[in-house]
Coordinates of C-alpha atoms (C1' of nucleotides) in Angstrom, one line a residue:
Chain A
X572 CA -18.9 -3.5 8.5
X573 CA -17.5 -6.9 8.6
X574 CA -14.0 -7.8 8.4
X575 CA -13.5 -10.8 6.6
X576 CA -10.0 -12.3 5.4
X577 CA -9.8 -15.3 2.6
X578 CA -7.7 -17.7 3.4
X579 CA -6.1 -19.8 0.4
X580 CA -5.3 -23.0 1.8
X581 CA -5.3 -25.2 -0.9
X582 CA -4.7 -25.6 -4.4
X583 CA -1.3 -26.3 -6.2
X584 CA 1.2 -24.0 -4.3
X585 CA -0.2 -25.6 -1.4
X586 CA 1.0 -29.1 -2.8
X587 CA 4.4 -27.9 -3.9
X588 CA 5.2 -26.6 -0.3
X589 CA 4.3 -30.5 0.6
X590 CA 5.7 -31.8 -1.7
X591 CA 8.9 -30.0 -1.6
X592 CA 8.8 -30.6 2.1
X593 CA 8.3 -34.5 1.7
X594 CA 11.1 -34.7 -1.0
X595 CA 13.6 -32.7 1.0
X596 CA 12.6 -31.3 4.4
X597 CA 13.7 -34.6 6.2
X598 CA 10.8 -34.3 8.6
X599 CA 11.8 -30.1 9.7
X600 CA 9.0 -29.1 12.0
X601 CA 8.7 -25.3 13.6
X602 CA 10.3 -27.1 16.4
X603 CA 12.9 -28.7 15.2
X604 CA 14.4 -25.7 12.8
X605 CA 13.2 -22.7 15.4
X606 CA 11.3 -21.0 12.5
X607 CA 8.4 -19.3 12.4
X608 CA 5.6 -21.9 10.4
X609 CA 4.9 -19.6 7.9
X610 CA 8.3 -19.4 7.0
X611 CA 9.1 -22.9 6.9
X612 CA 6.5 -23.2 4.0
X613 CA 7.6 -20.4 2.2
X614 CA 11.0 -21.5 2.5
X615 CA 9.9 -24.9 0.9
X616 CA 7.8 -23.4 -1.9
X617 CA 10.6 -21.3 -3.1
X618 CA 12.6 -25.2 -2.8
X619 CA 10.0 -26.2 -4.9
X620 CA 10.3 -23.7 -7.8
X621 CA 14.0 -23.9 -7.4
X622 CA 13.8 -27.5 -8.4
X623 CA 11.3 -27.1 -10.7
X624 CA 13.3 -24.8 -12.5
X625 CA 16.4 -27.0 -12.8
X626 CA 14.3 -30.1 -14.3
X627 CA 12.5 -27.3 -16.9
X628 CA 16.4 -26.2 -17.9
X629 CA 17.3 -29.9 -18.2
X630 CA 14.3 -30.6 -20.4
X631 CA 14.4 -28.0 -22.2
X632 CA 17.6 -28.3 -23.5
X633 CA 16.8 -32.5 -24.3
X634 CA 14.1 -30.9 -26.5
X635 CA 16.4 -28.5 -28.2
X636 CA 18.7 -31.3 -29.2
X637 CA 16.1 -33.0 -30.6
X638 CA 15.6 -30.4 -32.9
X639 CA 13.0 -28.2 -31.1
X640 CA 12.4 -24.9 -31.3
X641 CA 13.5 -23.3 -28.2
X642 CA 9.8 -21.6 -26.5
X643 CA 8.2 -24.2 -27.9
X644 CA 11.1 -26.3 -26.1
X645 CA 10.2 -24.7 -22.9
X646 CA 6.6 -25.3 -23.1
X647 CA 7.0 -28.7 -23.7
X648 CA 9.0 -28.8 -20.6
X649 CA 7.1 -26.7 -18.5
X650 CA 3.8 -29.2 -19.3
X651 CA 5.9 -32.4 -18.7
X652 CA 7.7 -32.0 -15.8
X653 CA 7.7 -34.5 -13.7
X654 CA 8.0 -32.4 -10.3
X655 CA 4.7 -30.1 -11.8
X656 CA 3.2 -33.8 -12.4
X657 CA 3.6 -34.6 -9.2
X658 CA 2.3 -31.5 -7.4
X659 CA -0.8 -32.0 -9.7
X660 CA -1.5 -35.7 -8.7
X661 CA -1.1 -34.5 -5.1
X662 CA -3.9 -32.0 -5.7
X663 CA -6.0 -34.5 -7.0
X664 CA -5.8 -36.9 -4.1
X665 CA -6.3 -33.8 -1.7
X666 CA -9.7 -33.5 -3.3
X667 CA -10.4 -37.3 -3.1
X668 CA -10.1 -36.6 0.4
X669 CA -6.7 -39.2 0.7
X670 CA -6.2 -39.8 4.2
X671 CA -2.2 -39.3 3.8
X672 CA -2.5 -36.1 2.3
X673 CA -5.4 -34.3 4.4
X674 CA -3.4 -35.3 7.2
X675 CA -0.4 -34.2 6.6
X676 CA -2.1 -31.3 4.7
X677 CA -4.1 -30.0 8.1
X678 CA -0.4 -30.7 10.3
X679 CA 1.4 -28.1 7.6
X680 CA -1.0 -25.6 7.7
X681 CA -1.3 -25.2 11.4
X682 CA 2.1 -24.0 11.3
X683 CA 1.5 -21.6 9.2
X684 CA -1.8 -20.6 10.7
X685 CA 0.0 -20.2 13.9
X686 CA 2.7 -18.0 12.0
X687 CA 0.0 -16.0 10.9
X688 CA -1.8 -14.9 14.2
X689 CA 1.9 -13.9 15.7
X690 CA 2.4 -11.9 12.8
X691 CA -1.1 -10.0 12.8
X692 CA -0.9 -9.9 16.5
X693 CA 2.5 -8.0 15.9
X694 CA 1.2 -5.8 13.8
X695 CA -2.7 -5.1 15.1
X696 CA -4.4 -6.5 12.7
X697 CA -7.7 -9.0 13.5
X698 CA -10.6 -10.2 11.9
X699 CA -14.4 -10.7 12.6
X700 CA -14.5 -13.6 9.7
X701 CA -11.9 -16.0 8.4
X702 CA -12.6 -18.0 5.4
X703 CA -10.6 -20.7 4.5
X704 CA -10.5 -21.8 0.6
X705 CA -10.6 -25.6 1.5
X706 CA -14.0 -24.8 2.5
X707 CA -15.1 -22.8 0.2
X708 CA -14.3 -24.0 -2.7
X709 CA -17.2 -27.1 -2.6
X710 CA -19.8 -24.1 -2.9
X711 CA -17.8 -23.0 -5.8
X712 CA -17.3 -26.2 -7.3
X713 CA -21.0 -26.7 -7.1
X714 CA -21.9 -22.9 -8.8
X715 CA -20.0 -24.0 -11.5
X716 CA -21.8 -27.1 -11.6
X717 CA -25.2 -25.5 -12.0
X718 CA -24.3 -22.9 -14.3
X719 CA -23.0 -25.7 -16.8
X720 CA -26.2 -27.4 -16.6
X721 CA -27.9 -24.2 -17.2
X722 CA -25.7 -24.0 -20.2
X723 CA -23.9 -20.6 -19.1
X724 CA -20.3 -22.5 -18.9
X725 CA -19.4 -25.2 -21.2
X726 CA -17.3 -28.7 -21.0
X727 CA -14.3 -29.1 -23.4
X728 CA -13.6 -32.9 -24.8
X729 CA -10.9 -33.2 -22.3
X730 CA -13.2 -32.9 -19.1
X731 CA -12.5 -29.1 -18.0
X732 CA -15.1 -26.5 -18.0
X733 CA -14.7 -22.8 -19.5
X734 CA -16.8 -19.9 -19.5
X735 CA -17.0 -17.9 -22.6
X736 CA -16.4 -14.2 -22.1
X737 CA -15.8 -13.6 -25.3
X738 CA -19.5 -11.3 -25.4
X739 CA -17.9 -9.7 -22.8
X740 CA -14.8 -8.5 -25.1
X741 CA -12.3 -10.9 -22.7
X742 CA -11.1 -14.1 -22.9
X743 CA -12.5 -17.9 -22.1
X744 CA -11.9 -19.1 -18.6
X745 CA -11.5 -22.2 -17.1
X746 CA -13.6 -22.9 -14.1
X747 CA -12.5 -26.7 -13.6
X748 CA -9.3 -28.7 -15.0
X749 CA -9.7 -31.2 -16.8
X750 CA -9.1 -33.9 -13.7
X751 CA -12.0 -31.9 -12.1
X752 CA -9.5 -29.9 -9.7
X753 CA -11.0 -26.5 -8.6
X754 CA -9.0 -22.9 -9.9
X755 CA -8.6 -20.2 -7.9
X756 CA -11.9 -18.5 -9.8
X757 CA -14.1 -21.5 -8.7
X758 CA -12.9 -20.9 -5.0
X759 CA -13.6 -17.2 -4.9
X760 CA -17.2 -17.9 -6.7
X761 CA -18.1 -20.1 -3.6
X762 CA -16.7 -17.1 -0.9
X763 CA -18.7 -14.7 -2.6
X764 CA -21.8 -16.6 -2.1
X765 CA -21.2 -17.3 1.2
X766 CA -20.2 -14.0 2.1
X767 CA -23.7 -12.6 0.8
X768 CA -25.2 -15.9 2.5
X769 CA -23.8 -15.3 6.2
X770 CA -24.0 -11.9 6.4
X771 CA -27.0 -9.1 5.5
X772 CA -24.3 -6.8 3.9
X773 CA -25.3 -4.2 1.3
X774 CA -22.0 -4.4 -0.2
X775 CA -18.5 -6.2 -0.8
X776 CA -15.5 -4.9 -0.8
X777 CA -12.4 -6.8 -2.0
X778 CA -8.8 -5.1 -0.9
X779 CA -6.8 -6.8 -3.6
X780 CA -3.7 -6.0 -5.2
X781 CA -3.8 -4.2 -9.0
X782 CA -2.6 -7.2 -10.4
X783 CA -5.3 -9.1 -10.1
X784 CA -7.7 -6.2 -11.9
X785 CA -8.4 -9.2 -14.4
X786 CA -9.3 -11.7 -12.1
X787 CA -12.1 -9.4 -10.6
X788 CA -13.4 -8.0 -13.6
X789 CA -14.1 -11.8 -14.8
X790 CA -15.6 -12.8 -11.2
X791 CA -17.9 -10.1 -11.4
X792 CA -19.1 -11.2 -14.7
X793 CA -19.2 -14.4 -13.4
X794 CA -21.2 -14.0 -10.5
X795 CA -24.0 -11.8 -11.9
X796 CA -24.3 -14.2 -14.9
X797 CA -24.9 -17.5 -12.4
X798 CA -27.9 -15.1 -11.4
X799 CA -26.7 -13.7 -8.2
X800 CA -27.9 -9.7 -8.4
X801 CA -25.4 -8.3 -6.5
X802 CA -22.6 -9.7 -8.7
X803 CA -22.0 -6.6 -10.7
X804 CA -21.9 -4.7 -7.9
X805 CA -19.1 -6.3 -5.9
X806 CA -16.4 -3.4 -5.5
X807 CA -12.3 -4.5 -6.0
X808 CA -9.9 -1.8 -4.4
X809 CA -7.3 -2.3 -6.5
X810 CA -4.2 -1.0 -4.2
X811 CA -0.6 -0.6 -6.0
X812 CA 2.1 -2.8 -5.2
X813 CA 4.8 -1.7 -3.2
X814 CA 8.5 -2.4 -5.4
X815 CA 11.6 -2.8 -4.4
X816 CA 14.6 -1.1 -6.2
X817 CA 14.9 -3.7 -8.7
X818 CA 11.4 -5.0 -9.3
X819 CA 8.3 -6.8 -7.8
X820 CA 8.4 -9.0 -5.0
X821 CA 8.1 -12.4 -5.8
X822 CA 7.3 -14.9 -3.4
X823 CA 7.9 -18.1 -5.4
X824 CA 11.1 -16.8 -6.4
X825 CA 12.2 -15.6 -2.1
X826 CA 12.5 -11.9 -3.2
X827 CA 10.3 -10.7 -0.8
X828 CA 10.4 -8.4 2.5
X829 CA 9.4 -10.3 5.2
X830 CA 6.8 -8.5 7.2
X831 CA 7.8 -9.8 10.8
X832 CA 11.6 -9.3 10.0
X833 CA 10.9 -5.3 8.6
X834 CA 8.4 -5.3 12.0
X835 CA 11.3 -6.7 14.1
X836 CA 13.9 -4.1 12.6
X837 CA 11.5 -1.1 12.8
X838 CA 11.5 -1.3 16.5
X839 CA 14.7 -1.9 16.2
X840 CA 15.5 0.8 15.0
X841 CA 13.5 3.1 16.8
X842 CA 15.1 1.6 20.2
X843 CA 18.5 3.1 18.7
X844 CA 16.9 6.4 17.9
X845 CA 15.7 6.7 21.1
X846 CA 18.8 5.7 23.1
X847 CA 19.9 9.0 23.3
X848 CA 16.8 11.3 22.9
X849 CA 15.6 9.1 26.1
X850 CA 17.7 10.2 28.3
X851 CA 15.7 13.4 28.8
X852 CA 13.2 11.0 30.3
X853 CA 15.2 10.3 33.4
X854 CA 12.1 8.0 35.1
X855 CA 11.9 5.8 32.9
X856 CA 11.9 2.2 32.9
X857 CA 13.0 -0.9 30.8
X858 CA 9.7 -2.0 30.1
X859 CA 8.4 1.6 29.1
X860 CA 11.3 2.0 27.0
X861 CA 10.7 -0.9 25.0
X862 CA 7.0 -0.1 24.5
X863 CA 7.9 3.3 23.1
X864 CA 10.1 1.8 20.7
X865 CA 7.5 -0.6 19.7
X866 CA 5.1 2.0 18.9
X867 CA 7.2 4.5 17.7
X868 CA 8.5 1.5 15.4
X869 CA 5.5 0.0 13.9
X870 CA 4.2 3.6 13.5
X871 CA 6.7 4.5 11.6
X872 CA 6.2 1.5 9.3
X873 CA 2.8 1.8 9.0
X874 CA 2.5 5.8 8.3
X875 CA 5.3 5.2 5.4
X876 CA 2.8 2.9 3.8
X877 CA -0.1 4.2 4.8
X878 CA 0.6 7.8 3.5
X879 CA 0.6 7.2 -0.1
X880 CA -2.6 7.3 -2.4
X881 CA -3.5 3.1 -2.2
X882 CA -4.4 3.3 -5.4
X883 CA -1.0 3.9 -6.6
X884 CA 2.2 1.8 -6.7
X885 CA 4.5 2.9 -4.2
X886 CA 8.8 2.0 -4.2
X887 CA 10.4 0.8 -1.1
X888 CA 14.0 0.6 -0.5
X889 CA 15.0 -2.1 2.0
X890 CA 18.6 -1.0 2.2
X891 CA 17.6 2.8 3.0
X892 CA 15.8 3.0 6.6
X893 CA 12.4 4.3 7.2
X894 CA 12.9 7.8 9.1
X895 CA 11.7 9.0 11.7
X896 CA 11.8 12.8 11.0
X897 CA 10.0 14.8 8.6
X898 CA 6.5 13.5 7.2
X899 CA 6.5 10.0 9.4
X900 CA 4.6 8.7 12.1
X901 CA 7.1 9.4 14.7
X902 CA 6.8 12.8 13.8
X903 CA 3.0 12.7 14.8
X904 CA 3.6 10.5 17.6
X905 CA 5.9 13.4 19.0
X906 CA 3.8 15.9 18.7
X907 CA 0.9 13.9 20.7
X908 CA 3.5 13.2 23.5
X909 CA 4.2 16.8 23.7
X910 CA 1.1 17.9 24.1
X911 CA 0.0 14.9 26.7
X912 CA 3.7 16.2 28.4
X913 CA 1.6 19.7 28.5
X914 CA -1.8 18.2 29.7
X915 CA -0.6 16.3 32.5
X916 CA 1.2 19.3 34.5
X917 CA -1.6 21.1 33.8
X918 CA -4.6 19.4 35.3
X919 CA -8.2 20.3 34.7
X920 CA -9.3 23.1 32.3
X921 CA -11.2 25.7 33.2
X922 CA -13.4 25.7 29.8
X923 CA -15.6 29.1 31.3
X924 CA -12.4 30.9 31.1
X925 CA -11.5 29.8 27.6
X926 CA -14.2 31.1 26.0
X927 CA -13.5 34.3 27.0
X928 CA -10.2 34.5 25.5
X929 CA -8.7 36.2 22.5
X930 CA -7.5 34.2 19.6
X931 CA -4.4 34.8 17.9
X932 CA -3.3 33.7 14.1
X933 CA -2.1 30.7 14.6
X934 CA -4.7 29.8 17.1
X935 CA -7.3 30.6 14.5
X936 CA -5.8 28.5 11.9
X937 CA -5.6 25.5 14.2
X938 CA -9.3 25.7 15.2
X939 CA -10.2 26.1 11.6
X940 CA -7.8 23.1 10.8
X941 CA -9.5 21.1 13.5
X942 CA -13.2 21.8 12.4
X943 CA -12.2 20.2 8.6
X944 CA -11.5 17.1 10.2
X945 CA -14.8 14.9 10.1
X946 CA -14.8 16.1 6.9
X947 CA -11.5 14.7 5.7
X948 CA -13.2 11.6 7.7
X949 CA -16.2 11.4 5.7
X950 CA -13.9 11.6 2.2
X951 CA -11.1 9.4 2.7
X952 CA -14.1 6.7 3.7
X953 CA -15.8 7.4 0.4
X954 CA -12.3 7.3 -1.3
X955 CA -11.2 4.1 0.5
X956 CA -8.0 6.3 1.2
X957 CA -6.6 5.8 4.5
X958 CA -3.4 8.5 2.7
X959 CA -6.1 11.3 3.2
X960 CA -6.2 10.5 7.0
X961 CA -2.2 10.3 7.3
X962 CA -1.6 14.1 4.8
X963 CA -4.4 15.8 7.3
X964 CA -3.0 14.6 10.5
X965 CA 0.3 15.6 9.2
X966 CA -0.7 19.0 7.9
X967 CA -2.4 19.8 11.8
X968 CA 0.5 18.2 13.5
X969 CA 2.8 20.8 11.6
X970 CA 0.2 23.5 12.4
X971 CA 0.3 22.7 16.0
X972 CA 4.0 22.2 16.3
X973 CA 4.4 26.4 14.8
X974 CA 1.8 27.1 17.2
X975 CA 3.4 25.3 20.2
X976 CA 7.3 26.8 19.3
X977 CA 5.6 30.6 18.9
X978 CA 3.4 30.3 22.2
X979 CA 4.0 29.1 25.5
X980 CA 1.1 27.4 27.1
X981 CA 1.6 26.4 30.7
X982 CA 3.7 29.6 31.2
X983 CA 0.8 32.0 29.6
X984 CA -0.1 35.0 32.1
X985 CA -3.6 35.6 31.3
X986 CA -5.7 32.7 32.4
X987 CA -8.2 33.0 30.0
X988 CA -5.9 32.7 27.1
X989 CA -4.0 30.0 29.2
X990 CA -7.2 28.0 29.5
X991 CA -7.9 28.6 25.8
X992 CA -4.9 27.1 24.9
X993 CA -5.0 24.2 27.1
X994 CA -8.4 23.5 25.8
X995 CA -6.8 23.3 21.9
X996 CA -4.2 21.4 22.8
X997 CA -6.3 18.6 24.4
X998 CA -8.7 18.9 21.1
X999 CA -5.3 18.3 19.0
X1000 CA -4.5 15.7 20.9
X1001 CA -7.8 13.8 21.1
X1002 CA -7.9 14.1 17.1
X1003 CA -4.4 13.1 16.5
X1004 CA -5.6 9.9 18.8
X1005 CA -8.1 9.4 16.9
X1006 CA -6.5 9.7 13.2
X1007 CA -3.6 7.5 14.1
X1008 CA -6.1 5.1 15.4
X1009 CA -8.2 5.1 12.8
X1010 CA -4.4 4.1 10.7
X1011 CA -3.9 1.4 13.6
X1012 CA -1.0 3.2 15.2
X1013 CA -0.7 3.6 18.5
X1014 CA 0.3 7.0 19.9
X1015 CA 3.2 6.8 23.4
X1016 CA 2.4 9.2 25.7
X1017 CA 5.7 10.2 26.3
X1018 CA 9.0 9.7 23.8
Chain B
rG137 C1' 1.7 -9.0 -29.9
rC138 C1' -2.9 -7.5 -27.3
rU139 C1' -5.1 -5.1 -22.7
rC140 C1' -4.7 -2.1 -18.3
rC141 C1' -2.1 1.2 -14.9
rU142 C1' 1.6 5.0 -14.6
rG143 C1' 5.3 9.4 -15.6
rU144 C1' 5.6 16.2 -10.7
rA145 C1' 12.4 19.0 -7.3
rG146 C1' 18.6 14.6 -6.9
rU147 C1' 15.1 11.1 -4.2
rU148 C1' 10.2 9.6 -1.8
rC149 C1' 5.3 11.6 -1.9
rA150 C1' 0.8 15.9 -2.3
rA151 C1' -2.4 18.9 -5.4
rU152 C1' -12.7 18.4 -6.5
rG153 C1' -10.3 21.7 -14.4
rG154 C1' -8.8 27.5 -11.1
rA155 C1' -4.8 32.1 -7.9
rU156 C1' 2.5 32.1 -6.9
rA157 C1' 2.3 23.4 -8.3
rG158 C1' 2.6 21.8 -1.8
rA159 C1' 5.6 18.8 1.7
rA160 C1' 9.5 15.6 3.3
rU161 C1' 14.4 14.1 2.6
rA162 C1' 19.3 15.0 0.7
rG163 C1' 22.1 20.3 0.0
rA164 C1' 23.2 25.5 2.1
rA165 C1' 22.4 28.9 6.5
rG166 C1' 20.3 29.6 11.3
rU167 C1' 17.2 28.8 16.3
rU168 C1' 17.9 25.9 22.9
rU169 C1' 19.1 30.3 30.0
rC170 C1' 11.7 29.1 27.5
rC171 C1' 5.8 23.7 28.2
rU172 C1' 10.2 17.2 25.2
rA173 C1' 15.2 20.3 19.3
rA174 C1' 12.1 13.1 16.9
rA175 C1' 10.9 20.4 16.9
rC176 C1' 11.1 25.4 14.5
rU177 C1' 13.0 29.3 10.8
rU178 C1' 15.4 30.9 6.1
rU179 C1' 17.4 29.3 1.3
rA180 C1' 17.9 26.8 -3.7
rG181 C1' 15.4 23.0 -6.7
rA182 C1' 10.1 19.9 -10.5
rU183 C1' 4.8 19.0 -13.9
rU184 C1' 8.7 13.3 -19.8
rC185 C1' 7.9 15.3 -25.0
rG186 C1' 4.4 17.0 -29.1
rG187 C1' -0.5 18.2 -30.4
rG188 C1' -5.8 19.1 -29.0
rU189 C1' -10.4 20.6 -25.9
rU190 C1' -11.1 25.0 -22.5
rC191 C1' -11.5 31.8 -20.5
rG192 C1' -8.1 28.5 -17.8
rA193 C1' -4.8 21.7 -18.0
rU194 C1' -0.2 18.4 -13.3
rU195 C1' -5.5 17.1 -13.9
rC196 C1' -9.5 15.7 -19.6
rC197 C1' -8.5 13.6 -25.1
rC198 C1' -4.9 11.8 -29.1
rG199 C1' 0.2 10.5 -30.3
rG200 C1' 5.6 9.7 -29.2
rC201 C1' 9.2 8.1 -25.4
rG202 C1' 10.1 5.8 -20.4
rG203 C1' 8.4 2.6 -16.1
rG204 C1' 5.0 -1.3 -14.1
rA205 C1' 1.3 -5.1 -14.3
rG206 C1' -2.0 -8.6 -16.7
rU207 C1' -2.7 -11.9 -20.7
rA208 C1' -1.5 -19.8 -16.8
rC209 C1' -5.5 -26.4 -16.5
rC210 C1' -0.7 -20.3 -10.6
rA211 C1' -2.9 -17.6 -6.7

RNA sequence: GCUCCUGUAGUUCAAUGGAUAGAAUAGAAGUUUCCUAAACUUUAGAUUCGGGUUCGAUUCCCGGCGGGAGUACCA
């Protein structure tokens, strides 16, 4: 497997962020304003939209008093705005290759690439592959290029080129503008190719949100009628969207949660949980403290997401806290340090004696639990379902924790049975490791 | 308008067409001289509505009602 992640670099919400940021970011660096790069674009692409939506109101209502109908008011407006003109013509000139533009182009994005690697370095998350769009898209440019002189896409009078889906039972869509700008379809037509070019995969997998179930369907079409035979095959996991109380998230518009600030608040908040369960810890220092809370934090964050079926759209409430009892990732992570709690004063064990040990009910219905797992393994990897993971380490967890309030381990008479039990709570342990690292959380060994 | 997805306790989530629909949380009641109570036990509470297929439907099909998304010379 190859971990790739698509970077879109260019296009036009690119040049509204610089645009935005030349019209009124009075030269604001990461520096200068102490903010994270990524979030210094964001903040000036919402700017942008915030404009853009004032001179659309202002138009608008021009055309109205002219006598216009009013959506046919707001189109008008929407396709002569002089801001949207602007962002277009900048667009243009990034694909000339304008000195002025790369340049300042290539300083904006290095903030946010930097932005980026702090946040996935916060949260675990790396790559084997990174492809940027502004690379990419020449490749795709150049697809689209040959399929219209093969006569699978056609060229409107005005200059842009469309493919007809309409066989297809969809729509017609547009592959190039009409000032020869590439589209967001002509980008990902290049990635594909190169994707298949620089690696000997069998298959590709795109993790994309449902809301762009369209876009996929069309590439796919797309890419198997330029010729290329694995281009019906290519597989879109189409994951829900998580919503907040009172709709989508929408970037353009700022409603969003901010992954580094829910991280930041996460372990946050598992630093106050801890404060006073801690203090049965008595040896422990700053320094371990803080790296339980980060783990116990992020885990938390990620099993809450993680649990639910991908496929389906999930609701998150920013003003309610994720907890850290019940079916959560804390909840797991206790039970491992528990058991590690056990392992450690126990030292070796004796595996002759175990097997000569009699198994109660609850033992039994751990071991049988623990058997299913590669299993559950093996499905939630067909299934693409990380959820299946997260509901059987929860359901062992639960198993073990009856087990471990009914029967005392380390103060067991019979050594056999002693042994036994020492021996399934190190296989418990070694699978829980090995499910919540498989989610990318990381389990403390004490908390 | 057209297309797609979706509807399970108050809430957030489970359930290859199969037995009494399973958890968590919120609610009620308990458990600590005992390996970490971020735990454990008990209790009450749900399949949107109407048809159909089937020996059997939360699951499959049709329709109504509710929620979400897509339908851009945005990504």
């Amino acid at each position: 497997m190859v971990k790739t992640n698509i970077v879109n670099d260019r296009g036009i919400p690119i040049c509204k962020s610089m645009l935005a940021w030349l019209k009124w970011g009075n030269g604001a660096t990461p520096q200068s304003t102490g903010k994270k790069g990524d979030h210094l674009i964001g903040d000036y692409y919402v700017e942008f939209d915030k404009h853009y939506r004032a001179e659309v109101r202002e138009l608008q209502s021009r055309f109205e008093a002219e006598g216009m109908q009013q959506d046919a008011a707001k189109e008008r407006a929407e396709k002569e705005s002089p801001l949207m003109k602007e962002a277009h013509d900048m667009l243009v000139k990034w694909e000339q290759g304008d000195k002025e533009i790369r340049s300042l182009w290539r300083t904006m994005n290095d903030w946010v690439y930097a932005g980026f690697d702090e946040t996935y370095r916060t949260m675990g998350v790396g790559f084997d592959k990174i492809y940027y769009e502004s690379d990419t898209y020449l490749v795709g440019k150049q697809k689209v290029e040959e399929g219209l002189a093969k006569g699978l896409f056609y060229r409107r009078d005005d200059g842009s080129v469309w493919a007809d889906l309409t066989a297809n039972g969809l729509d017609e869509k547009l592959l190039l503008r009409a000032d020869g700008t590439s589209v967001y379809m002509t980008q990902d037509i290049g990635t594909a190719c190169l994707r298949y070019q620089d690696y000997p995969i069998n298959r590709m997998v795109y993790v994309v949100g449902n809301e762009q179930d369209y876009h996929f369907q069309v590439l796919s079409i797309l890419l198997d009628r330029l010729g290329l035979p694995w281009g019906k095959d290519i597989v879109h996991f189409s994951y829900g969207m998580v919503e907040l109380p009172n709709g989508k998230m929408k970037s353009r518009e700022g409603t969003v949660v901010d992954a580094d600030d829910l991280m930041a608040k996460m372990i946050e908040d598992a630093k106050n949980v801890s404060a006073d369960k801690v203090e049965k810890l008595t040896d422990i220092t700053d320094d371990e403290a803080n790296e339980i809370a980060r783990r116990v934090g992020l885990g938390a964050l990620k099993y809450f997401i993680l649990k639910v079926d991908p496929k389906k759209n999930m609701l998150f409430d920013p003003e309610k806290s994720i907890d850290f009892n019940g079916n959560t990732g804390p909840f797991v992570q206790y039970t491992y340090a528990r058991i590690k709690s056990i392992l450690r004063k126990a030292g070796d064990v004796d595996l002759e004696a175990a097997k000569h040990a009699t198994i109660n009910d609850k033992e039994q219905a751990l071991i049988q639990l623990l058997t299913t797992y590669p299993s559950v393994i093996e499905q939630a990897g067909k299934d693409f379902s990380p959820a299946q993971i997260a509901n059987y380490v929860y359901d062992l967890v639960k198993e073990y924790n009856q087990f471990y309030h009914d029967y005392s381990v380390l103060n067991e008479p019979d050594s056999n049975i002693k042994a036994m039990r020492l021996l399934l709570s190190r296989c418990t342990a070694n699978i829980i490791a090995d499910a919540l690292n498989l989610l990318g959380i990381e389990a403390p060994e004490r908390m």
